[in-house]
Amino acid sequence: MLQFLSNPKTAIHLTTDTWTSSCQRTTYMVVTAHFIDENWMMHKRIINFREIDSHKGEDMGRELLDCIRVWGMKNVMTITLDNAATNDKAMDFLVKKLPNLYEGGKHFQVRCMDHILNLIVKDGLKYQNYHVECIQKAVRYIRLSPQRINKFKKAMKDCGLQTKKFLCGDTPTRWNLTFELLKSAYELREAFTEFGIRDKSYERDLVRVPENYDFEVVTEMVKFFEKFKTKTELVSATSKPLVNLFIREVLDVDIHLRKWSTKPMFLDMVKDMRTKYEKYWGAYNKMNDFMYFAVLLDPTTKSPFLLHAFKKMIGYMEPSLTPASMDIKARQMVREVENRMENLFMTYLERFDSGGSSQQEASQIAIDVDDDNDFFGDFLCTGGSNSDPMDNELRTYLKENIVNYKKDFSILGWWRVNAIRFPTIARMAKDILAIQISSVASKSAFSTCGRVVSEYRTSLSTLIVEALLCTQDWVRKSTNPIIDNVDDILKDDDIALEIAQALNILHIDDNDKGKKPMED
């Protein structure tokens, strides 16, 4: 892995986060490397899980820089992390130290989409909803003791609810648990009245218990937040490219907020959420360039999708423009993105001389349309193609008609097949499509560490903790080797010598036991 990560041709994308062990009261920083190998397989490896003494931005930047130097990484392309002020300072420090960054590191930092979605929803939930609080208090009351839980289960049975689901709990810091609480309460709403008959202190202790109208309001809340839960689950995946979906998912959130802002009950809530949305995603120039490049590198979207997206953005920001003016401005914006990508393409040509590419005609693949994203579905209905005259490899790729979309379409599979026709762009795609739009991969390491550093293992040194976490992660991923198979490993003289010595020891032991020695 050291050989692979230190290769200058290998583009590495990092995710990082910090976590404090409740048992040791020690703060750890995890660093996870993401990349796509020569066989177009996506990989994730935990490469550091070390103790840190300071949360200051510059100190965290030094820790990251030390990790990069130890592994010999010469082509770190992006780092994805949460939107904390200390992370911004850490990135400012790191950008000054790392060479060969695109546009001087302007797009080096990728802000975690999962974290931003979390901030948007939390701003909405700050708005106190009387009906939600009523149901939350009722659920907490029922879950407080085993006796009440058993009474509620009997009430469910008497109401004819044939399900093994039960009321979910929640915590103030996790909005998704609040969503699950409301959803489960609505599904079991019939049992609340029956429970009140069985438990005499239910209405007395709560003063006001949930009624039918409360559940009707909660139904709308569940429908509204379902979109955010779905998107959070989508961006949490780490085994497939997601960066090409970033723009469409962001704009779909925009459409969702605008749609619900017209409903009286959601006016104040959506207003707060919209403010947070505008802070991070409100203008096209706030987006990372790599997000736009990923759209162009997706054969199902390319420039027509960007044109459609920019028209939507302009329509929202400048509604006074005529359709013709809007179209002209959107096309200019698309061309600007294409020009920036062409500059990156020329850089790749200089760094990696691919010897040209085949200019064969592209075979069009007929695929059925099937997608539940409101914004992307709107685009699919419009169609589109790019017919500008182009002459180099990038321009030839962009002028080809887009491939019709289907849910089981594999973007890595498409590039694996078409890498022969577009070798330089394929290298760009391999590098850019590995970008992480969330830091969930690093956060998931903390769940594992919570089991490793338990209350019975508080004496584990930080070095051993790192060794356990990294080794476990590598062993689990060993079914997808990075470069070499066993035959390639045996070509290493030192490893071959160690294996030979180990075999000789086994032969001696066998001879001592009267067994026939193994032949060479």
Short mmCIF file of C-alpha atoms in Angstrom, two decimals:
data_model
loop_
_atom_site.label_atom_id
_atom_site.label_comp_id
_atom_site.label_asym_id
_atom_site.label_seq_id
_atom_site.Cartn_x
_atom_site.Cartn_y
_atom_site.Cartn_z
CA MET A 1 0.00 0.00 0.00
CA LEU A 2 2.93 2.31 0.71
CA GLN A 3 4.20 1.64 -2.80
CA PHE A 4 0.80 2.48 -4.28
CA LEU A 5 0.09 5.61 -2.24
CA SER A 6 3.56 7.05 -2.86
CA ASN A 7 3.24 6.70 -6.64
CA PRO A 8 3.13 10.24 -8.15
CA LYS A 9 0.55 9.03 -10.70
CA THR A 10 -1.86 7.93 -7.95
CA ALA A 11 -4.36 10.65 -7.01
CA ILE A 12 -5.35 10.31 -3.37
CA HIS A 13 -8.40 11.87 -1.71
CA LEU A 14 -8.50 12.08 2.06
CA THR A 15 -11.28 12.32 4.60
CA THR A 16 -10.62 13.13 8.24
CA ASP A 17 -12.41 13.74 11.52
CA THR A 18 -11.73 13.74 15.27
CA TRP A 19 -13.23 11.69 18.10
CA THR A 20 -12.77 11.59 21.87
CA SER A 21 -12.83 8.22 23.63
CA SER A 22 -15.25 8.30 26.55
CA CYS A 23 -13.19 5.64 28.35
CA GLN A 24 -9.68 7.04 27.91
CA ARG A 25 -10.65 10.71 27.46
CA THR A 26 -8.18 10.70 24.58
CA THR A 27 -8.81 12.59 21.34
CA TYR A 28 -8.00 10.73 18.12
CA MET A 29 -7.82 11.94 14.54
CA VAL A 30 -8.59 9.46 11.78
CA VAL A 31 -7.33 9.86 8.21
CA THR A 32 -8.85 7.75 5.43
CA ALA A 33 -7.47 7.48 1.89
CA HIS A 34 -9.77 7.04 -1.12
CA PHE A 35 -8.70 6.14 -4.65
CA ILE A 36 -9.60 4.17 -7.78
CA ASP A 37 -7.13 1.51 -8.93
CA GLU A 38 -6.11 0.46 -12.43
CA ASN A 39 -9.02 -1.98 -12.61
CA TRP A 40 -11.51 0.82 -11.89
CA MET A 41 -12.25 -0.48 -8.41
CA MET A 42 -12.92 2.09 -5.68
CA HIS A 43 -10.93 1.70 -2.47
CA LYS A 44 -11.05 3.10 1.05
CA ARG A 45 -8.22 2.60 3.56
CA ILE A 46 -7.73 3.95 7.08
CA ILE A 47 -4.10 5.07 7.03
CA ASN A 48 -3.83 6.88 10.38
CA PHE A 49 -5.64 6.82 13.69
CA ARG A 50 -3.47 8.89 15.96
CA GLU A 51 -3.79 10.86 19.17
CA ILE A 52 -3.86 14.65 18.90
CA ASP A 53 -3.24 17.10 21.72
CA SER A 54 -4.73 20.20 20.17
CA HIS A 55 -7.81 21.15 18.16
CA LYS A 56 -6.17 24.29 16.79
CA GLY A 57 -6.31 24.51 13.01
CA GLU A 58 -2.58 24.85 12.46
CA ASP A 59 -1.79 21.92 14.78
CA MET A 60 -4.30 19.72 12.97
CA GLY A 61 -2.78 20.82 9.67
CA ARG A 62 0.66 19.71 10.88
CA GLU A 63 -0.72 16.29 11.86
CA LEU A 64 -2.25 15.86 8.40
CA LEU A 65 0.95 17.00 6.72
CA ASP A 66 2.95 14.51 8.79
CA CYS A 67 0.57 11.72 7.75
CA ILE A 68 0.99 12.69 4.08
CA ARG A 69 4.79 12.75 4.37
CA VAL A 70 5.03 9.45 6.25
CA TRP A 71 3.07 7.69 3.53
CA GLY A 72 5.06 9.48 0.83
CA MET A 73 1.91 10.75 -0.91
CA LYS A 74 2.85 13.14 -3.71
CA ASN A 75 -0.55 13.66 -5.30
CA VAL A 76 -3.15 14.46 -2.63
CA MET A 77 -5.97 15.98 -4.66
CA THR A 78 -8.67 16.87 -2.08
CA ILE A 79 -9.55 16.55 1.59
CA THR A 80 -13.18 16.22 2.71
CA LEU A 81 -14.12 17.36 6.21
CA ASP A 82 -16.80 19.04 8.30
CA ASN A 83 -17.50 22.77 8.26
CA ALA A 84 -15.69 23.72 11.46
CA ALA A 85 -13.60 26.90 11.64
CA THR A 86 -10.57 24.91 12.83
CA ASN A 87 -10.81 22.72 9.72
CA ASP A 88 -10.69 25.81 7.50
CA LYS A 89 -7.50 26.97 9.26
CA ALA A 90 -5.99 23.50 8.94
CA MET A 91 -6.65 23.56 5.20
CA ASP A 92 -5.11 27.04 4.87
CA PHE A 93 -1.96 25.69 6.53
CA LEU A 94 -1.90 22.54 4.39
CA VAL A 95 -2.43 24.33 1.07
CA LYS A 96 0.73 26.38 1.65
CA LYS A 97 2.78 23.21 2.16
CA LEU A 98 1.55 20.92 -0.62
CA PRO A 99 2.76 21.33 -4.23
CA ASN A 100 0.93 20.91 -7.56
CA LEU A 101 -2.57 21.65 -6.27
CA TYR A 102 -5.25 22.61 -8.79
CA GLU A 103 -5.57 26.43 -8.94
CA GLY A 104 -3.22 26.79 -6.00
CA GLY A 105 -5.46 24.77 -3.67
CA LYS A 106 -8.58 26.89 -4.18
CA HIS A 107 -10.66 23.71 -4.56
CA PHE A 108 -8.56 21.48 -2.30
CA GLN A 109 -11.10 21.47 0.53
CA VAL A 110 -14.40 19.66 -0.01
CA ARG A 111 -17.10 20.43 2.54
CA CYS A 112 -18.96 17.40 3.84
CA MET A 113 -22.41 17.29 2.22
CA ASP A 114 -23.77 15.10 5.00
CA HIS A 115 -22.74 17.69 7.59
CA ILE A 116 -24.33 20.55 5.64
CA LEU A 117 -27.59 18.62 5.27
CA ASN A 118 -27.47 18.04 9.01
CA LEU A 119 -27.02 21.77 9.66
CA ILE A 120 -29.90 22.65 7.33
CA VAL A 121 -32.33 20.25 9.03
CA LYS A 122 -31.25 21.28 12.53
CA ASP A 123 -32.01 24.89 11.69
CA GLY A 124 -35.50 23.79 10.70
CA LEU A 125 -36.05 21.79 13.87
CA LYS A 126 -35.10 24.78 16.02
CA TYR A 127 -38.54 26.09 15.17
CA GLN A 128 -40.66 24.82 18.05
CA ASN A 129 -43.58 22.74 16.80
CA TYR A 130 -46.29 22.19 19.39
CA HIS A 131 -47.56 18.97 17.81
CA VAL A 132 -44.09 17.42 17.50
CA GLU A 133 -43.29 18.15 21.15
CA CYS A 134 -46.56 16.57 22.24
CA ILE A 135 -45.73 13.29 20.48
CA GLN A 136 -42.10 13.35 21.65
CA LYS A 137 -43.20 13.64 25.29
CA ALA A 138 -45.71 10.80 24.88
CA VAL A 139 -43.10 8.48 23.34
CA ARG A 140 -40.56 9.28 26.05
CA TYR A 141 -43.19 8.59 28.71
CA ILE A 142 -44.01 5.18 27.21
CA ARG A 143 -40.38 4.14 26.77
CA LEU A 144 -39.45 5.15 30.31
CA SER A 145 -40.27 1.80 31.98
CA PRO A 146 -40.68 -1.87 30.95
CA GLN A 147 -44.21 -1.91 32.39
CA ARG A 148 -45.35 0.93 30.12
CA ILE A 149 -43.64 -0.67 27.12
CA ASN A 150 -45.51 -3.93 27.75
CA LYS A 151 -48.82 -2.05 28.11
CA PHE A 152 -48.22 -0.29 24.80
CA LYS A 153 -47.40 -3.59 23.08
CA LYS A 154 -50.68 -5.05 24.37
CA ALA A 155 -52.47 -1.94 23.12
CA MET A 156 -50.90 -2.49 19.70
CA LYS A 157 -52.14 -6.07 19.69
CA ASP A 158 -55.66 -5.06 20.70
CA CYS A 159 -55.73 -2.49 17.88
CA GLY A 160 -54.82 -5.19 15.37
CA LEU A 161 -51.36 -3.77 14.56
CA GLN A 162 -49.52 -6.79 13.23
CA THR A 163 -45.98 -5.45 13.29
CA LYS A 164 -42.76 -5.98 15.21
CA LYS A 165 -41.88 -2.29 14.99
CA PHE A 166 -41.91 -0.22 18.13
CA LEU A 167 -41.59 3.43 19.12
CA CYS A 168 -38.12 4.83 18.43
CA GLY A 169 -36.28 7.02 20.90
CA ASP A 170 -34.49 10.25 20.02
CA THR A 171 -31.66 12.49 21.17
CA PRO A 172 -31.49 16.30 20.83
CA THR A 173 -28.26 16.16 18.81
CA ARG A 174 -29.43 13.74 16.07
CA TRP A 175 -32.26 14.94 13.88
CA ASN A 176 -32.56 11.62 12.07
CA LEU A 177 -33.62 9.96 15.33
CA THR A 178 -36.30 12.62 15.78
CA PHE A 179 -37.49 11.77 12.27
CA GLU A 180 -37.58 8.06 13.10
CA LEU A 181 -39.49 8.79 16.33
CA LEU A 182 -42.19 10.74 14.48
CA LYS A 183 -42.41 8.15 11.71
CA SER A 184 -42.78 5.21 14.12
CA ALA A 185 -45.32 7.13 16.24
CA TYR A 186 -47.46 7.86 13.19
CA GLU A 187 -47.40 4.21 12.09
CA LEU A 188 -48.53 3.13 15.58
CA ARG A 189 -50.88 6.07 16.21
CA GLU A 190 -53.94 3.89 16.83
CA ALA A 191 -52.33 2.33 19.89
CA PHE A 192 -51.89 5.63 21.76
CA THR A 193 -55.59 5.95 22.60
CA GLU A 194 -55.79 2.32 23.73
CA PHE A 195 -52.68 2.81 25.86
CA GLY A 196 -54.35 5.78 27.61
CA ILE A 197 -57.17 3.46 28.71
CA ARG A 198 -54.70 0.95 30.16
CA ASP A 199 -52.41 3.49 31.86
CA LYS A 200 -54.35 5.72 34.26
CA SER A 201 -51.46 8.15 34.85
CA TYR A 202 -50.84 8.73 31.12
CA GLU A 203 -53.11 11.77 30.67
CA ARG A 204 -52.55 13.02 34.23
CA ASP A 205 -48.73 13.17 33.94
CA LEU A 206 -48.56 14.54 30.40
CA VAL A 207 -51.43 17.05 30.77
CA ARG A 208 -52.00 16.81 27.00
CA VAL A 209 -51.69 13.58 25.02
CA PRO A 210 -51.41 13.23 21.21
CA GLU A 211 -54.66 13.50 19.29
CA ASN A 212 -55.60 12.74 15.67
CA TYR A 213 -54.80 16.26 14.50
CA ASP A 214 -51.31 16.02 16.01
CA PHE A 215 -50.65 12.90 13.95
CA GLU A 216 -51.98 14.60 10.79
CA VAL A 217 -49.45 17.40 11.27
CA VAL A 218 -46.67 14.91 11.96
CA THR A 219 -47.54 13.11 8.73
CA GLU A 220 -46.60 16.24 6.79
CA MET A 221 -43.42 16.61 8.84
CA VAL A 222 -42.40 13.04 8.02
CA LYS A 223 -43.03 13.61 4.31
CA PHE A 224 -40.97 16.80 4.40
CA PHE A 225 -37.94 15.31 6.19
CA GLU A 226 -38.04 12.02 4.24
CA LYS A 227 -36.16 13.73 1.41
CA PHE A 228 -33.29 14.75 3.71
CA LYS A 229 -33.05 11.29 5.25
CA THR A 230 -32.87 9.69 1.80
CA LYS A 231 -30.13 12.08 0.70
CA THR A 232 -28.16 11.56 3.90
CA GLU A 233 -28.21 7.81 3.28
CA LEU A 234 -27.21 8.34 -0.36
CA VAL A 235 -24.14 10.49 0.38
CA SER A 236 -23.03 8.13 3.15
CA ALA A 237 -21.99 5.41 0.68
CA THR A 238 -18.24 4.90 0.26
CA SER A 239 -18.01 2.02 -2.20
CA LYS A 240 -19.08 3.90 -5.33
CA PRO A 241 -18.57 7.35 -6.91
CA LEU A 242 -20.94 10.03 -5.67
CA VAL A 243 -19.24 13.27 -6.69
CA ASN A 244 -20.99 13.20 -10.08
CA LEU A 245 -24.34 13.28 -8.21
CA PHE A 246 -23.47 16.29 -6.06
CA ILE A 247 -24.94 19.07 -8.25
CA ARG A 248 -28.19 17.22 -8.95
CA GLU A 249 -28.73 16.39 -5.26
CA VAL A 250 -28.01 19.96 -4.14
CA LEU A 251 -30.46 21.40 -6.65
CA ASP A 252 -33.05 18.80 -5.71
CA VAL A 253 -32.84 20.04 -2.11
CA ASP A 254 -33.38 23.56 -3.48
CA ILE A 255 -36.53 22.49 -5.34
CA HIS A 256 -37.77 20.62 -2.26
CA LEU A 257 -37.39 23.69 -0.02
CA ARG A 258 -39.11 25.97 -2.53
CA LYS A 259 -41.98 23.53 -2.92
CA TRP A 260 -42.67 23.29 0.83
CA SER A 261 -42.10 27.00 1.52
CA THR A 262 -45.58 27.69 0.08
CA LYS A 263 -47.31 25.68 2.82
CA PRO A 264 -48.40 27.84 5.79
CA MET A 265 -47.23 25.38 8.45
CA PHE A 266 -43.70 25.30 7.03
CA LEU A 267 -43.14 29.02 6.32
CA ASP A 268 -40.94 29.80 9.33
CA MET A 269 -39.20 26.43 9.33
CA VAL A 270 -38.22 26.51 5.66
CA LYS A 271 -37.12 30.13 5.95
CA ASP A 272 -34.45 29.18 8.51
CA MET A 273 -33.41 26.16 6.47
CA ARG A 274 -33.18 28.25 3.31
CA THR A 275 -30.79 30.68 5.01
CA LYS A 276 -28.39 27.84 5.79
CA TYR A 277 -28.76 26.43 2.27
CA GLU A 278 -27.87 29.79 0.73
CA LYS A 279 -24.77 30.04 2.91
CA TYR A 280 -23.16 26.96 1.36
CA TRP A 281 -24.95 26.25 -1.93
CA GLY A 282 -26.78 29.44 -2.81
CA ALA A 283 -24.67 30.50 -5.81
CA TYR A 284 -22.95 28.59 -8.59
CA ASN A 285 -19.57 30.20 -7.81
CA LYS A 286 -19.71 28.77 -4.27
CA MET A 287 -19.42 25.25 -5.70
CA ASN A 288 -16.11 23.42 -5.91
CA ASP A 289 -14.87 23.17 -9.53
CA PHE A 290 -14.44 19.42 -9.19
CA MET A 291 -18.19 19.06 -8.66
CA TYR A 292 -18.80 20.59 -12.10
CA PHE A 293 -16.01 18.54 -13.69
CA ALA A 294 -17.57 15.36 -12.30
CA VAL A 295 -20.82 16.24 -14.07
CA LEU A 296 -18.94 16.61 -17.37
CA LEU A 297 -17.20 13.29 -16.75
CA ASP A 298 -20.53 11.54 -16.27
CA PRO A 299 -21.57 10.29 -19.74
CA THR A 300 -25.25 10.48 -18.72
CA THR A 301 -25.11 14.23 -18.00
CA LYS A 302 -22.13 16.20 -19.40
CA SER A 303 -22.70 19.76 -20.66
CA PRO A 304 -26.48 19.51 -21.32
CA PHE A 305 -27.06 18.81 -17.66
CA LEU A 306 -24.92 21.76 -16.59
CA LEU A 307 -26.88 23.98 -18.98
CA HIS A 308 -30.14 22.78 -17.46
CA ALA A 309 -28.79 23.32 -13.91
CA PHE A 310 -27.49 26.82 -14.61
CA LYS A 311 -30.82 27.84 -16.14
CA LYS A 312 -32.55 26.77 -12.94
CA MET A 313 -30.05 28.69 -10.81
CA ILE A 314 -30.36 31.84 -12.91
CA GLY A 315 -34.14 31.58 -12.94
CA TYR A 316 -34.19 31.59 -9.14
CA MET A 317 -31.57 34.31 -8.68
CA GLU A 318 -32.62 36.60 -11.56
CA PRO A 319 -36.32 35.95 -12.29
CA SER A 320 -36.60 39.19 -14.29
CA LEU A 321 -34.46 37.83 -17.15
CA THR A 322 -36.17 36.73 -20.35
CA PRO A 323 -35.84 33.07 -21.39
CA ALA A 324 -33.50 34.09 -24.23
CA SER A 325 -31.22 36.08 -21.92
CA MET A 326 -31.30 33.28 -19.41
CA ASP A 327 -30.24 30.78 -22.07
CA ILE A 328 -27.36 32.99 -23.24
CA LYS A 329 -26.05 33.50 -19.72
CA ALA A 330 -26.35 29.80 -18.88
CA ARG A 331 -24.41 28.82 -22.00
CA GLN A 332 -21.66 31.27 -21.08
CA MET A 333 -21.43 29.70 -17.64
CA VAL A 334 -21.21 26.21 -19.15
CA ARG A 335 -18.46 27.35 -21.47
CA GLU A 336 -16.53 28.79 -18.53
CA VAL A 337 -16.65 25.42 -16.78
CA GLU A 338 -15.60 23.65 -19.98
CA ASN A 339 -12.66 26.05 -20.38
CA ARG A 340 -11.49 25.43 -16.80
CA MET A 341 -11.75 21.70 -17.37
CA GLU A 342 -9.81 22.06 -20.62
CA ASN A 343 -7.01 23.80 -18.71
CA LEU A 344 -6.91 20.83 -16.34
CA PHE A 345 -6.96 18.50 -19.35
CA MET A 346 -3.89 20.23 -20.81
CA THR A 347 -2.14 19.83 -17.47
CA TYR A 348 -2.83 16.11 -17.60
CA LEU A 349 -1.48 15.95 -21.15
CA GLU A 350 1.76 17.52 -19.97
CA ARG A 351 2.10 15.29 -16.91
CA PHE A 352 0.97 12.03 -18.49
CA ASP A 353 1.80 11.65 -22.17
CA SER A 354 -0.81 9.13 -23.30
CA GLY A 355 0.29 9.11 -26.91
CA GLY A 356 -3.05 10.30 -28.30
CA SER A 357 -6.42 8.65 -28.39
CA SER A 358 -8.59 6.83 -30.85
CA GLN A 359 -11.26 9.00 -32.45
CA GLN A 360 -13.76 6.25 -33.11
CA GLU A 361 -17.44 6.94 -33.36
CA ALA A 362 -19.24 6.50 -30.05
CA SER A 363 -21.83 3.77 -29.96
CA GLN A 364 -25.00 5.03 -28.37
CA ILE A 365 -26.55 2.91 -25.63
CA ALA A 366 -30.33 2.92 -25.36
CA ILE A 367 -31.29 2.82 -21.69
CA ASP A 368 -34.64 3.33 -20.01
CA VAL A 369 -35.17 6.38 -17.82
CA ASP A 370 -35.76 5.58 -14.16
CA ASP A 371 -34.96 8.04 -11.36
CA ASP A 372 -36.78 9.48 -8.33
CA ASN A 373 -34.78 12.71 -8.07
CA ASP A 374 -37.17 15.55 -8.90
CA PHE A 375 -34.52 17.83 -10.36
CA PHE A 376 -32.78 15.13 -12.41
CA GLY A 377 -36.12 13.83 -13.65
CA ASP A 378 -36.87 17.32 -14.97
CA PHE A 379 -33.58 17.29 -16.86
CA LEU A 380 -34.21 13.84 -18.36
CA CYS A 381 -37.49 15.10 -19.79
CA THR A 382 -35.72 17.95 -21.63
CA GLY A 383 -33.04 15.83 -23.31
CA GLY A 384 -30.23 17.70 -25.03
CA SER A 385 -26.96 17.39 -26.87
CA ASN A 386 -23.81 19.40 -27.46
CA SER A 387 -22.97 20.05 -31.09
CA ASP A 388 -20.19 22.66 -30.88
CA PRO A 389 -17.27 21.93 -33.22
CA MET A 390 -14.39 20.41 -31.25
CA ASP A 391 -11.12 18.86 -32.21
CA ASN A 392 -9.14 17.41 -29.27
CA GLU A 393 -9.84 14.38 -27.08
CA LEU A 394 -11.80 16.31 -24.46
CA ARG A 395 -13.89 18.17 -27.01
CA THR A 396 -14.59 14.96 -28.92
CA TYR A 397 -15.86 13.38 -25.72
CA LEU A 398 -18.03 16.37 -24.80
CA LYS A 399 -19.65 16.67 -28.21
CA GLU A 400 -20.91 13.07 -28.16
CA ASN A 401 -24.56 12.67 -27.21
CA ILE A 402 -25.19 11.76 -23.60
CA VAL A 403 -25.87 8.15 -22.67
CA ASN A 404 -29.46 7.59 -21.58
CA TYR A 405 -29.72 7.11 -17.82
CA LYS A 406 -30.69 4.02 -15.87
CA LYS A 407 -30.40 3.31 -12.16
CA ASP A 408 -28.04 0.37 -12.59
CA PHE A 409 -25.71 2.36 -14.85
CA SER A 410 -22.08 2.02 -13.71
CA ILE A 411 -20.00 5.10 -14.41
CA LEU A 412 -16.77 3.26 -13.53
CA GLY A 413 -17.78 0.40 -15.82
CA TRP A 414 -18.42 2.85 -18.66
CA TRP A 415 -15.01 4.47 -18.25
CA ARG A 416 -13.28 1.09 -17.99
CA VAL A 417 -14.68 0.21 -21.41
CA ASN A 418 -14.06 3.64 -22.99
CA ALA A 419 -10.60 4.32 -21.52
CA ILE A 420 -9.02 3.16 -24.79
CA ARG A 421 -10.84 5.87 -26.76
CA PHE A 422 -10.22 8.63 -24.20
CA PRO A 423 -7.04 7.71 -22.28
CA THR A 424 -6.29 11.16 -20.86
CA ILE A 425 -9.88 11.93 -19.90
CA ALA A 426 -10.14 8.46 -18.39
CA ARG A 427 -7.20 9.30 -16.14
CA MET A 428 -8.96 12.52 -15.14
CA ALA A 429 -12.15 10.57 -14.47
CA LYS A 430 -10.28 8.06 -12.32
CA ASP A 431 -8.86 10.87 -10.22
CA ILE A 432 -11.94 13.09 -9.95
CA LEU A 433 -14.61 10.42 -9.48
CA ALA A 434 -12.85 9.20 -6.33
CA ILE A 435 -13.54 12.53 -4.57
CA GLN A 436 -15.61 12.07 -1.43
CA ILE A 437 -18.56 14.42 -0.88
CA SER A 438 -18.93 13.38 2.76
CA SER A 439 -16.60 12.42 5.61
CA VAL A 440 -18.77 9.47 6.68
CA ALA A 441 -15.97 7.03 5.82
CA SER A 442 -13.84 8.54 8.58
CA LYS A 443 -16.73 8.83 11.04
CA SER A 444 -17.49 5.12 10.66
CA ALA A 445 -14.05 4.32 12.08
CA PHE A 446 -15.14 5.76 15.42
CA SER A 447 -17.85 3.13 15.81
CA THR A 448 -15.21 0.43 15.42
CA CYS A 449 -12.84 2.19 17.79
CA GLY A 450 -15.62 2.43 20.37
CA ARG A 451 -15.65 -1.37 20.45
CA VAL A 452 -11.86 -1.67 20.51
CA VAL A 453 -11.28 0.90 23.25
CA SER A 454 -13.93 -0.35 25.66
CA GLU A 455 -14.07 0.10 29.43
CA TYR A 456 -12.13 -3.18 29.74
CA ARG A 457 -9.31 -2.01 27.45
CA THR A 458 -8.58 1.49 28.66
CA SER A 459 -4.87 0.69 29.06
CA LEU A 460 -4.32 0.18 25.34
CA SER A 461 -1.66 2.57 24.10
CA THR A 462 -2.57 4.92 21.28
CA LEU A 463 -0.03 3.17 19.05
CA ILE A 464 -1.70 -0.21 19.58
CA VAL A 465 -5.14 1.32 19.00
CA GLU A 466 -3.94 2.68 15.65
CA ALA A 467 -2.41 -0.69 14.74
CA LEU A 468 -5.63 -2.53 15.56
CA LEU A 469 -7.89 -0.12 13.66
CA CYS A 470 -5.72 0.08 10.54
CA THR A 471 -4.97 -3.65 10.40
CA GLN A 472 -8.62 -4.58 10.81
CA ASP A 473 -9.59 -2.18 8.02
CA TRP A 474 -6.89 -3.52 5.69
CA VAL A 475 -7.72 -7.18 6.37
CA ARG A 476 -11.41 -6.59 5.68
CA LYS A 477 -10.53 -4.97 2.36
CA SER A 478 -8.00 -7.67 1.41
CA THR A 479 -10.50 -9.30 -0.96
CA ASN A 480 -9.97 -6.25 -3.22
CA PRO A 481 -6.18 -5.99 -3.56
CA ILE A 482 -4.79 -2.60 -4.50
CA ILE A 483 -2.07 -3.71 -6.91
CA ASP A 484 -0.43 -7.07 -6.31
CA ASN A 485 -1.62 -10.60 -5.96
CA VAL A 486 0.27 -13.32 -4.09
CA ASP A 487 2.54 -14.06 -7.06
CA ASP A 488 3.60 -10.41 -7.26
CA ILE A 489 4.32 -10.32 -3.53
CA LEU A 490 6.53 -13.41 -3.80
CA LYS A 491 8.70 -11.57 -6.31
CA ASP A 492 9.99 -9.46 -3.42
CA ASP A 493 13.38 -10.99 -2.46
CA ASP A 494 13.13 -10.09 1.23
CA ILE A 495 9.65 -11.59 1.58
CA ALA A 496 10.69 -14.69 -0.37
CA LEU A 497 13.70 -15.13 1.97
CA GLU A 498 11.51 -14.83 5.07
CA ILE A 499 9.08 -17.41 3.67
CA ALA A 500 11.95 -19.80 2.85
CA GLN A 501 13.37 -19.47 6.38
CA ALA A 502 9.95 -20.11 7.89
CA LEU A 503 9.51 -23.23 5.74
CA ASN A 504 12.94 -24.52 6.79
CA ILE A 505 11.95 -24.17 10.43
CA LEU A 506 8.79 -26.15 9.74
CA HIS A 507 10.85 -28.85 7.98
CA ILE A 508 13.17 -29.13 10.99
CA ASP A 509 10.21 -29.46 13.35
CA ASP A 510 8.70 -32.13 11.12
CA ASN A 511 12.01 -34.08 11.07
CA ASP A 512 12.22 -33.89 14.85
CA LYS A 513 8.75 -35.44 15.05
CA GLY A 514 9.71 -38.24 12.66
CA LYS A 515 7.76 -36.86 9.72
CA LYS A 516 9.01 -36.83 6.15
CA PRO A 517 10.38 -33.36 5.22
CA MET A 518 8.67 -31.41 2.47
CA GLU A 519 10.37 -31.31 -0.89
CA ASP A 520 11.70 -27.98 -2.21
#
